[in-house]
Amino acid sequence: MCHIAGVEAGAVSDGVGARLLAARTARGLSQRRLAEPAYTSAYVSAVELGHRRPSAEALRFFAERLGIDDDELATGIPAGLAAELRLHLTEARRHWSAGAPAVAVAAYQQVRERAGAAGLTELVGLALQGLGRCAQQAGELTQAIAHYSAAERELAEHPLPTRVPSIVGQATCHALAGRLREAVFLLTSTIDALERADLTDPDAVLLLHSGLVSPYTQLGLHADAARAAEVAIALAPRVSDPERVAAMHIRVAATYLTQGKPSLAEASLAKAHDLYSRLDLRTELGYCRWSLGYTHARTGKLDEAAREFAAAREVLVAAGAAFQVLRLDCEIADVLRRQGRPHEAKVLLNNTLAAIDPADDLMAVSDIHRQLGLLLVTEGDVVAAEDHYRAAVALLEQADAALELAVTCRLLGDLLSHLGRHAEATAVYRTGLLATEGASPLLLGTDRPAASFHANQWDQS
């Protein structure tokens, strides 16, 4: 006996009818042959015309008769497409890590288009996150933020933890551009939202807290940075993604360094290196070696630092990470200067300065000006040195980098005081003092505070 159980009368067509018609005619079936014995040809006709929407039971019946997946008939998404696209996302991620960013971008774009056509919003969001990562490494911070923001919108109907990598990506780009307080606001407000919703996803919470370490440190909020690092470390055993744990260890190492604990920093970086090695993530290993070189440089191990920086640079050049290579060159120049090779350092810094737009990386450009000031003071060219110090101060005043500003003001104030311009020196010192509240004395006494290496690594994975 025929029946029409589960039918919604007058339902608006949602594409099921068109798919049913296409599949039926492709197989040479009449409406009657498709319908019987459970349904009528009139019912099939009504579904195909969009006048009726079949129940789940009816969909399963028709799909079985047609030899297709019932979800494919209901949604139009081919069976296995989601799994296939997830595999392509993994491959794109591998291409990015292996130093083929153009291939990765093309793969992410393809997934975005195919997933978008199929209505797979989660995969569209993940593809946009990947595009954001690629743009970020290329130094295209505005484009990266646009991709991350688009990913967040695409994932709006998904649970908040799914959107966290997009939010962390935006925050990292804001921090790189010197908008540190904006980065902190994004991260802390998301942590608050997770707590209000009672969503205790350890992967998401670790990502957010480890992301706070760098901007807190650059703001001079070392106690807050240490607390964020402690939360991240405590969460690590519960986190399922080893890549996120590795990135966390890199960020936490920065906190140990600001606390004057280089041995703990090196141990943390060794853990990151081990995890990245197991995962065979080449580009990430390059960032890890960059961070280890930074740690060596801050503890006076200049030869070891030079070796690690050279190894990191080789990896990043191969990865096509031109923006990151320029930032690394700032660190290499610092080591050259401290090794007594001022001419090489000066050439490298001037070349790097010519290649970086302050709008793309305000922090790196201010660091270059500060280093050039140090070199010129040594050469006795105090006029040019003052110009570079003032350029660095002006840039840092646009940002929220309290620690960097304080150190640069100290250097400029010392120069002005040496020149007998005490009133000007006092004004500059005052500017620096206003920025030093909560800053670590270990860092205020250095020429370059430990606030930059942990911004070179991100964890949107």
XYZ file of C-alpha atoms in Angstrom:
461
model
C 0.000 0.000 0.000
C 1.379 3.424 -0.954
C 1.767 6.177 1.662
C 3.015 9.724 1.986
C 4.018 9.789 5.639
C 6.231 12.648 6.739
C 5.347 14.951 3.862
C 5.185 18.704 4.464
C 2.430 20.214 2.342
C 3.241 23.434 0.548
C 6.953 23.315 1.426
C 9.200 25.634 -0.535
C 11.654 23.881 -2.827
C 15.129 23.684 -1.288
C 16.823 21.981 -4.246
C 15.922 18.434 -3.231
C 13.348 18.217 -6.017
C 15.789 19.317 -8.688
C 18.389 16.834 -7.467
C 15.805 14.050 -7.357
C 14.701 14.827 -10.920
C 18.280 14.941 -12.221
C 19.245 11.657 -10.548
C 16.065 9.889 -11.686
C 16.312 10.953 -15.326
C 20.044 10.173 -15.413
C 19.174 6.589 -14.517
C 16.261 6.350 -16.945
C 13.675 5.760 -14.223
C 10.055 6.837 -14.457
C 8.425 8.526 -11.490
C 6.347 5.405 -10.938
C 9.349 3.053 -10.943
C 11.150 5.289 -8.461
C 8.113 5.645 -6.199
C 6.713 2.138 -5.891
C 6.006 0.286 -3.742
C 6.230 2.790 -0.880
C 5.179 6.017 -2.592
C 3.134 7.262 -5.545
C 4.254 8.826 -8.797
C 2.167 11.872 -7.868
C 4.202 12.256 -4.711
C 7.477 12.054 -6.645
C 6.131 14.666 -9.056
C 5.179 16.952 -6.168
C 8.667 16.641 -4.665
C 10.383 17.307 -7.987
C 8.250 20.393 -8.567
C 9.062 21.715 -5.122
C 5.499 21.432 -3.853
C 6.423 18.847 -1.256
C 9.503 18.297 0.861
C 10.179 14.624 1.578
C 10.719 13.290 5.070
C 14.020 11.716 6.097
C 12.385 8.308 5.596
C 11.348 9.181 2.042
C 14.799 10.572 1.261
C 16.447 7.357 2.394
C 14.040 5.317 0.235
C 14.669 7.384 -2.912
C 18.427 7.517 -2.327
C 18.591 3.739 -1.995
C 16.618 3.279 -5.222
C 18.915 5.737 -6.996
C 22.102 4.263 -5.539
C 23.315 7.490 -3.963
C 23.918 8.723 -0.418
C 20.809 10.146 1.256
C 22.799 13.108 2.620
C 23.961 13.893 -0.905
C 20.365 13.836 -2.121
C 19.249 16.041 0.780
C 22.049 18.605 0.630
C 23.572 18.295 -2.811
C 26.959 17.691 -1.215
C 28.633 14.630 -2.740
C 29.381 11.861 -0.284
C 32.958 12.096 0.909
C 33.465 15.684 -0.271
C 34.016 17.028 3.239
C 36.627 14.351 3.963
C 38.322 15.036 0.626
C 38.488 18.778 1.290
C 39.862 18.234 4.797
C 42.626 16.165 3.229
C 43.345 19.021 0.815
C 43.551 21.428 3.774
C 46.125 19.165 5.398
C 48.098 19.050 2.153
C 47.966 22.843 1.854
C 49.290 23.155 5.392
C 52.156 20.809 4.479
C 52.975 22.857 1.383
C 53.118 26.006 3.522
C 55.418 24.388 6.064
C 57.617 22.858 3.353
C 58.336 26.260 1.836
C 55.842 26.337 -1.029
C 53.513 29.197 -0.046
C 52.217 29.792 -3.578
C 51.134 26.157 -3.837
C 49.535 26.424 -0.402
C 47.605 29.561 -1.369
C 46.285 27.906 -4.531
C 45.205 24.841 -2.547
C 43.464 26.923 0.111
C 41.673 28.940 -2.580
C 40.453 25.763 -4.251
C 39.117 24.372 -0.976
C 37.445 27.698 -0.237
C 35.668 27.717 -3.592
C 34.591 24.072 -3.540
C 33.487 24.177 0.078
C 31.629 27.424 -0.532
C 29.763 25.959 -3.490
C 28.739 22.997 -1.334
C 27.741 25.127 1.649
C 30.425 23.628 3.911
C 30.959 26.740 6.012
C 33.387 25.177 8.480
C 35.759 24.176 5.690
C 35.434 27.613 4.080
C 36.460 29.101 7.415
C 39.433 26.762 7.770
C 40.586 27.588 4.235
C 40.364 31.311 5.025
C 42.442 30.744 8.154
C 45.083 29.103 5.972
C 45.034 32.036 3.559
C 45.439 34.359 6.529
C 48.486 32.416 7.685
C 50.050 32.650 4.216
C 49.384 36.397 3.963
C 50.760 36.940 7.461
C 54.030 35.193 6.673
C 54.327 37.263 3.493
C 54.000 40.442 5.569
C 50.620 41.345 4.065
C 49.091 42.082 7.463
C 46.033 43.975 6.201
C 45.181 41.124 3.852
C 45.840 38.578 6.595
C 43.443 40.353 8.961
C 40.842 40.434 6.182
C 41.152 36.664 5.705
C 40.990 35.953 9.435
C 37.979 38.248 9.837
C 36.228 36.554 6.914
C 36.950 33.176 8.510
C 35.437 34.348 11.787
C 32.286 35.494 9.974
C 32.063 32.251 8.020
C 32.225 30.300 11.277
C 29.694 32.508 13.077
C 27.180 29.663 13.430
C 29.802 27.263 14.750
C 30.938 26.964 18.398
C 33.244 29.731 19.617
C 36.300 27.420 20.005
C 36.163 26.870 16.234
C 36.563 30.620 15.707
C 39.445 31.038 18.156
C 42.260 30.469 15.591
C 40.772 33.251 13.442
C 40.676 35.596 16.433
C 44.243 34.741 17.471
C 45.364 35.324 13.889
C 43.866 38.820 13.908
C 45.430 39.560 17.288
C 48.871 38.428 16.124
C 48.690 40.693 13.075
C 47.614 43.656 15.216
C 50.569 42.988 17.541
C 52.996 42.820 14.611
C 51.665 46.190 13.441
C 52.229 47.674 16.907
C 48.567 47.651 17.938
C 49.297 45.726 21.111
C 46.316 46.834 23.190
C 43.949 45.907 20.391
C 45.551 42.465 20.305
C 45.156 42.064 24.068
C 41.521 43.181 23.923
C 40.680 40.630 21.238
C 42.276 37.789 23.164
C 41.019 38.645 26.649
C 37.466 39.354 25.495
C 37.399 35.966 23.779
C 38.637 34.274 26.960
C 35.823 36.019 28.847
C 33.281 34.867 26.245
C 34.466 31.267 26.568
C 34.138 31.448 30.341
C 30.646 32.970 30.180
C 29.541 30.201 27.838
C 31.222 27.598 30.064
C 33.224 26.366 27.063
C 36.398 24.892 28.535
C 37.991 23.678 25.303
C 41.682 23.274 26.328
C 43.030 23.703 22.767
C 41.239 27.031 22.364
C 42.114 28.311 25.837
C 45.796 27.414 25.384
C 45.859 29.204 22.041
C 44.425 32.367 23.590
C 46.637 32.455 26.677
C 49.838 31.655 24.780
C 48.865 34.387 22.323
C 48.764 36.906 25.186
C 52.382 36.335 26.231
C 53.951 38.422 23.462
C 51.749 41.555 23.594
C 51.778 41.572 27.392
C 55.591 41.423 27.357
C 55.908 44.204 24.788
C 53.524 46.327 26.855
C 55.802 45.807 29.847
C 53.104 43.825 31.684
C 55.439 41.032 32.736
C 53.327 39.729 35.609
C 50.375 39.342 33.233
C 52.618 37.652 30.659
C 53.875 35.222 33.294
C 50.325 34.376 34.400
C 49.256 33.761 30.799
C 52.261 31.489 30.319
C 51.450 29.570 33.510
C 47.888 28.918 32.338
C 49.157 27.731 28.954
C 51.719 25.384 30.516
C 49.104 23.903 32.849
C 46.772 23.240 29.913
C 49.395 21.563 27.716
C 48.806 17.966 28.958
C 45.110 18.253 28.021
C 45.672 19.680 24.532
C 45.190 17.307 21.613
C 47.104 19.305 18.979
C 50.899 18.909 19.406
C 51.555 21.788 17.020
C 49.757 24.189 19.326
C 51.731 22.862 22.273
C 54.997 23.427 20.377
C 54.054 27.013 19.528
C 53.104 27.557 23.170
C 56.575 26.430 24.281
C 58.144 29.055 22.001
C 56.016 31.823 23.467
C 56.578 30.653 27.032
C 60.344 30.656 26.433
C 60.105 34.411 25.958
C 58.614 34.774 29.421
C 61.437 32.774 30.969
C 63.923 35.011 29.188
C 62.340 38.211 30.524
C 62.487 36.669 34.010
C 66.230 36.076 33.660
C 65.875 32.298 33.377
C 67.680 31.438 30.117
C 68.125 27.757 30.984
C 64.355 27.343 31.286
C 63.903 29.245 28.017
C 66.311 26.888 26.251
C 64.548 23.848 27.741
C 61.189 25.146 26.538
C 62.567 25.723 23.038
C 64.046 22.215 23.028
C 60.549 20.839 23.659
C 59.183 22.885 20.773
C 61.983 21.700 18.491
C 61.313 18.081 19.411
C 57.590 18.369 18.668
C 58.120 20.146 15.345
C 60.732 17.556 14.356
C 58.301 14.727 15.031
C 55.647 16.516 12.984
C 58.188 17.196 10.206
C 57.210 20.882 10.035
C 60.217 22.530 8.398
C 59.162 26.179 8.475
C 58.173 25.919 12.131
C 61.586 24.428 12.907
C 63.070 27.531 11.310
C 61.107 29.752 13.677
C 62.201 27.577 16.570
C 65.860 28.027 15.660
C 65.260 31.774 15.318
C 63.941 31.828 18.874
C 66.865 29.754 20.151
C 69.278 32.145 18.456
C 67.499 35.043 20.120
C 67.900 33.360 23.506
C 71.617 32.784 22.901
C 72.061 36.408 21.821
C 70.391 37.687 24.979
C 72.691 35.580 27.148
C 75.884 36.629 25.353
C 76.422 33.413 23.366
C 76.978 35.311 20.146
C 78.630 32.569 18.080
C 75.835 30.120 18.943
C 73.266 32.816 18.158
C 74.850 33.477 14.767
C 74.714 29.768 13.890
C 71.051 29.438 14.869
C 70.091 32.617 13.016
C 71.907 31.440 9.877
C 70.097 28.092 9.997
C 66.753 29.808 10.563
C 67.377 32.248 7.717
C 68.137 29.418 5.302
C 64.822 27.751 6.160
C 62.790 30.952 5.872
C 64.389 31.970 2.577
C 63.512 28.537 1.195
C 59.979 28.994 2.534
C 59.580 32.249 0.630
C 59.001 34.122 3.909
C 60.597 37.372 2.738
C 58.867 39.469 5.398
C 60.095 37.227 8.193
C 63.617 37.126 6.723
C 63.788 40.914 6.959
C 62.768 40.760 10.613
C 65.371 38.080 11.263
C 68.014 40.251 9.598
C 67.468 42.784 12.402
C 68.543 40.118 14.891
C 71.529 39.098 12.775
C 72.637 42.736 12.579
C 72.493 43.019 16.367
C 74.796 40.011 16.710
C 77.186 41.415 14.094
C 77.358 44.731 15.970
C 78.064 42.993 19.265
C 80.723 40.801 17.615
C 82.633 43.931 16.613
C 81.578 43.888 12.960
C 79.859 47.291 12.753
C 80.247 47.817 9.009
C 78.486 44.539 8.170
C 75.771 45.324 10.698
C 75.227 48.813 9.282
C 74.981 47.594 5.688
C 72.486 44.906 6.671
C 70.374 47.348 8.688
C 70.277 49.963 5.927
C 69.291 47.348 3.361
C 66.573 46.059 5.659
C 65.301 49.561 6.420
C 64.966 50.250 2.702
C 62.935 47.077 2.241
C 60.407 47.463 5.079
C 57.446 49.834 5.113
C 56.751 51.094 8.656
C 53.069 50.484 7.983
C 53.842 46.784 7.542
C 56.058 46.345 10.592
C 56.359 49.399 12.786
C 58.184 47.464 15.500
C 60.917 46.166 13.176
C 61.511 49.602 11.644
C 61.803 51.219 15.083
C 64.296 48.512 16.084
C 66.394 49.210 12.983
C 66.509 52.928 13.801
C 67.549 52.145 17.376
C 70.327 49.804 16.233
C 71.592 52.333 13.688
C 71.650 54.891 16.484
C 73.820 52.580 18.590
C 76.240 52.060 15.703
C 76.468 55.766 14.886
C 77.163 56.685 18.515
C 80.099 54.268 18.426
C 81.323 55.917 15.218
C 81.012 59.361 16.810
C 78.286 60.578 14.448
C 76.021 61.838 17.225
C 73.855 63.985 14.941
C 72.819 61.039 12.786
C 72.487 58.865 15.889
C 70.063 61.347 17.439
C 68.010 61.389 14.244
C 67.660 57.615 14.302
C 66.814 57.501 18.015
C 64.147 60.164 17.523
C 62.728 58.289 14.539
C 62.477 55.166 16.693
C 60.771 57.066 19.529
C 58.264 58.637 17.132
C 57.322 55.238 15.732
C 57.044 53.623 19.152
C 54.817 56.431 20.398
C 52.378 55.402 17.655
C 52.355 51.887 19.056
C 51.649 50.524 22.510
C 55.162 49.137 23.024
C 55.911 50.617 26.439
C 59.043 48.572 27.066
C 60.574 49.326 23.668
C 59.747 53.021 24.104
C 61.303 53.158 27.564
C 64.573 51.583 26.420
C 64.821 53.838 23.369
C 64.126 56.940 25.473
C 66.919 55.890 27.830
C 69.363 55.643 24.920
C 68.298 59.006 23.485
C 68.358 60.626 26.920
C 71.866 59.316 27.577
C 73.051 60.766 24.268
C 71.476 64.171 24.930
C 72.889 64.230 28.455
C 76.364 63.414 27.099
C 75.996 66.362 24.713
C 75.137 68.658 27.620
C 71.509 69.117 26.565
C 70.190 68.267 30.005
C 66.737 69.833 29.744
C 65.995 67.854 26.580
C 67.422 64.721 28.163
C 65.180 65.156 31.205
C 62.094 65.466 28.996
C 63.023 62.311 27.094
C 63.743 60.398 30.304
C 60.342 61.482 31.617
C 58.656 60.062 28.516
C 60.479 56.795 29.065
C 59.641 56.679 32.771
C 55.937 57.042 32.048
C 56.184 53.871 29.982
C 58.149 51.792 32.481
C 55.539 50.927 35.108
C 55.674 47.187 35.700
C 58.598 46.673 33.318
C 61.366 44.242 34.181
C 64.599 45.903 35.411
C 66.459 43.092 33.610
C 65.204 44.446 30.296
C 65.260 48.172 30.945
C 69.033 47.945 31.336
C 69.561 46.433 27.885
C 69.898 48.151 24.520
C 67.298 45.865 22.944
C 64.567 44.475 25.234
C 63.472 40.870 24.956
C 60.193 41.653 23.313
C 60.505 40.665 19.703
C 61.266 37.002 19.158
C 57.960 35.658 20.386
C 56.072 37.725 17.833
C 57.693 35.769 15.002
C 55.757 32.607 15.754
C 52.017 32.116 15.585
C 49.743 29.244 16.377
C 46.623 29.323 14.270
C 46.986 25.673 13.481
